[in-house]
XYZ file of C-alpha atoms in Angstrom:
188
model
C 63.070 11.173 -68.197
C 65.947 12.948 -70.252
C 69.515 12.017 -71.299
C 72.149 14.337 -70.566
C 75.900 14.412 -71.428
C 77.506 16.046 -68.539
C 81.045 17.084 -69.423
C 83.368 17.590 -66.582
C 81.301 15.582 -64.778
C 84.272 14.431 -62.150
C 84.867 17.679 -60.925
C 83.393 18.502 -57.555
C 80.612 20.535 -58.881
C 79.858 18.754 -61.576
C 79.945 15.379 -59.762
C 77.184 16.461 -57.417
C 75.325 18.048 -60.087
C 75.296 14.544 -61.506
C 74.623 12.743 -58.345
C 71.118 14.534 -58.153
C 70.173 14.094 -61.778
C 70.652 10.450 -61.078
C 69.002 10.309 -57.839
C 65.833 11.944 -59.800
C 65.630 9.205 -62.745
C 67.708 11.125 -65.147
C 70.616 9.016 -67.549
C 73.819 10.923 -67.052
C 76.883 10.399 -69.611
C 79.802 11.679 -67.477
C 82.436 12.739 -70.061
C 85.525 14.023 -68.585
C 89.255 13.748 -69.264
C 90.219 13.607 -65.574
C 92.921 16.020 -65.321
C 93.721 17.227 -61.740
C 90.563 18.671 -61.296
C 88.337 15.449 -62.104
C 88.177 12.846 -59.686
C 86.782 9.508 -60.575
C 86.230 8.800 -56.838
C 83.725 11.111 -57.112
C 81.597 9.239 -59.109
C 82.587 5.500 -58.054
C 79.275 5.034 -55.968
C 77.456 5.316 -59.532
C 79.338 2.270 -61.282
C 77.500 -0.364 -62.264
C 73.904 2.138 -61.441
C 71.138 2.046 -63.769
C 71.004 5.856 -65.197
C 74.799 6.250 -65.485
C 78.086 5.731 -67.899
C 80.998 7.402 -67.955
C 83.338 8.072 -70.801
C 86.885 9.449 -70.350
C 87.704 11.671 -73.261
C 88.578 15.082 -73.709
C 86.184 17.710 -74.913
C 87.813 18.682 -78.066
C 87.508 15.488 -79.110
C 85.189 15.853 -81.506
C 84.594 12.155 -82.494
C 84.412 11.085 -78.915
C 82.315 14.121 -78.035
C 79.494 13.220 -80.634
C 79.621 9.934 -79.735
C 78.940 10.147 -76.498
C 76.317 13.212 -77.178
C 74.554 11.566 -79.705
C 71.651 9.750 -77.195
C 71.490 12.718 -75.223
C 68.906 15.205 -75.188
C 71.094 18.014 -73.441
C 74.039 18.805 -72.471
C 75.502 20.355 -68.968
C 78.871 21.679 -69.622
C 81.348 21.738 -66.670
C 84.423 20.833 -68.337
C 87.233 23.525 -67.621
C 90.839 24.186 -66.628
C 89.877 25.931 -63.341
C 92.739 27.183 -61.170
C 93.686 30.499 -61.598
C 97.640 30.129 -60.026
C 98.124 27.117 -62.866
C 96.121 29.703 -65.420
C 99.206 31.857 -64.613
C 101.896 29.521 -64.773
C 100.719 28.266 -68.218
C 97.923 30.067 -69.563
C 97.486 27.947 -73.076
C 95.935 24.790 -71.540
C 93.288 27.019 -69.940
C 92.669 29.084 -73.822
C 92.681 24.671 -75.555
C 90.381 23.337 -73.016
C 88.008 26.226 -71.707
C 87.523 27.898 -75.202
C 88.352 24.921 -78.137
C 86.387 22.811 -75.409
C 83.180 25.014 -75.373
C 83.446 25.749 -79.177
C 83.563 21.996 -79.703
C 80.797 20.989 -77.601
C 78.304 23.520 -78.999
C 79.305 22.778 -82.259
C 79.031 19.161 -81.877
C 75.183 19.159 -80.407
C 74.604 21.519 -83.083
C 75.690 18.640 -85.837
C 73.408 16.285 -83.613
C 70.296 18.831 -83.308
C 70.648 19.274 -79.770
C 68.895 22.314 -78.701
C 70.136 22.562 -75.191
C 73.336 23.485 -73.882
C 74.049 24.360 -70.485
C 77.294 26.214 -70.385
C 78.545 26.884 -66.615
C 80.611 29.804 -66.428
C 82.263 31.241 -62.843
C 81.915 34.789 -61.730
C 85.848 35.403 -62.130
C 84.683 36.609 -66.113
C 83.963 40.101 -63.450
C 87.354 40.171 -61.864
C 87.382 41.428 -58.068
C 84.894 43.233 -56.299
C 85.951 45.146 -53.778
C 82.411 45.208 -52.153
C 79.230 42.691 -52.708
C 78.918 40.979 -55.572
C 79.272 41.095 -59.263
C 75.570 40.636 -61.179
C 75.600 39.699 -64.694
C 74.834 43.581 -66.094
C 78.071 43.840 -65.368
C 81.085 44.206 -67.674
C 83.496 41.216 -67.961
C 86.988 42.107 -66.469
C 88.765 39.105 -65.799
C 92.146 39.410 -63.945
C 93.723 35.804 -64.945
C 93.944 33.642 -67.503
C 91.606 31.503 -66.151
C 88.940 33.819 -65.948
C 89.686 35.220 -69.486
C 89.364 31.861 -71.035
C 86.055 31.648 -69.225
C 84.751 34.743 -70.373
C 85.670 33.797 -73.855
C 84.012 30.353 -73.326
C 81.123 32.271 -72.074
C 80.761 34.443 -75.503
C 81.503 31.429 -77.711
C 78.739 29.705 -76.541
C 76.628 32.388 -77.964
C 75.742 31.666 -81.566
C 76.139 35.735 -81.901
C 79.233 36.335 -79.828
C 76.526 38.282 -77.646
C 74.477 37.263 -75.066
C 71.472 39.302 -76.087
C 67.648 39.248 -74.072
C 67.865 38.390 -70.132
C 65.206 36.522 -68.359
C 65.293 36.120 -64.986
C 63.088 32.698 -65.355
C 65.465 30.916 -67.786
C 62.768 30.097 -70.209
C 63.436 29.390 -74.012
C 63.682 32.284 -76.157
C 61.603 31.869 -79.639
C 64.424 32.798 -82.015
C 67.000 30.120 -80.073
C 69.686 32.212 -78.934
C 71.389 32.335 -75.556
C 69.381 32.953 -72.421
C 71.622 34.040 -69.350
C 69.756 32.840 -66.180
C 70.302 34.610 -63.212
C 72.493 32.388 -61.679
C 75.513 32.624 -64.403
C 74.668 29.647 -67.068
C 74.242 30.215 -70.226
C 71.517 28.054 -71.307
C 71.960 27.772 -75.384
């Protein structure tokens, strides 16, 4: 069984990514600030369940963050300012939380000797396509805010500002940088 701090756990994706880990034994820390995008009723089946505990704090909280990460072996990281119109309107909430939020978080499990970070990024870091989809050889063009602040997010969470070797299996690589999965996530 492993312990995992799951930040922006409230959200709609991250709140059923957290309703499986629990249904399969895992301990979940929910960490989110619940902003308009978190929803505690999302989670409200879980209180009081063996496996789960939720802390509302924001992610560049550092003290909060590394208390709350500090029993966990991993870390899934949902936690983003995610609509592009509000990206728009006001773009500098989106840069605070999606890129001083990732930086944080990495550099918090790296304090605690974490070796596992699961960033979740969005496929808006490619911009529109006009025809099928975007893959992840290609290059980042985002067309908002939002997406900007992902794709920096995305690069952050790279200990070389890179993501260097692709595996399409996800496993570890030996020298501990960034693997990009094929399904987005930068697993760090």
């Amino acid at each position: 069984m492993s312990s995992y701090l799951v930040t922006g756990g409230a959200g709609f994706i991250g709140a059923n990514f957290t309703h499986r880990a629990v249904a399969e034994g895992e301990q979940i820390t929910v960490y989110d600030s619940l902003t308009y995008a978190g929803n505690p009723n999302n989670l409200s089946d879980l209180d009081g369940q063996d496996g789960y505990r939720f802390v509302h704090a924001d992610v560049r909280d550092a003290d909060a963050l590394s208390t709350a990460m500090a029993e966990c072996d991993a870390v899934v990281h949902f936690a983003a300012e995610s609509h592009v119109d509000r990206s728009i309107l006001d773009p500098v909430p989106f840069v605070s939380t999606n890129c001083e939020g990732t930086a944080t978080v990495c550099e918090v499990a790296l304090q605690l000797g974490i070796d596992r970070v699961v960033h979740v990024s969005t496929d808006e870091v490619y911009g529109s396509v006009n025809e099928g989809s975007s893959t992840e050889d290609d290059l980042l063009a985002p067309s908002s805010s939002y997406a900007a602040s992902k794709a920096a997010a995305d690069l952050i969470a790279s200990p070389s500002g890179l993501v260097p070797e692709q595996r399409p299996d996800g496993t570890d690589d030996p020298e501990g940088r960034v693997i990009t999965d094929q399904r987005g996530v930068n697993a760090w």
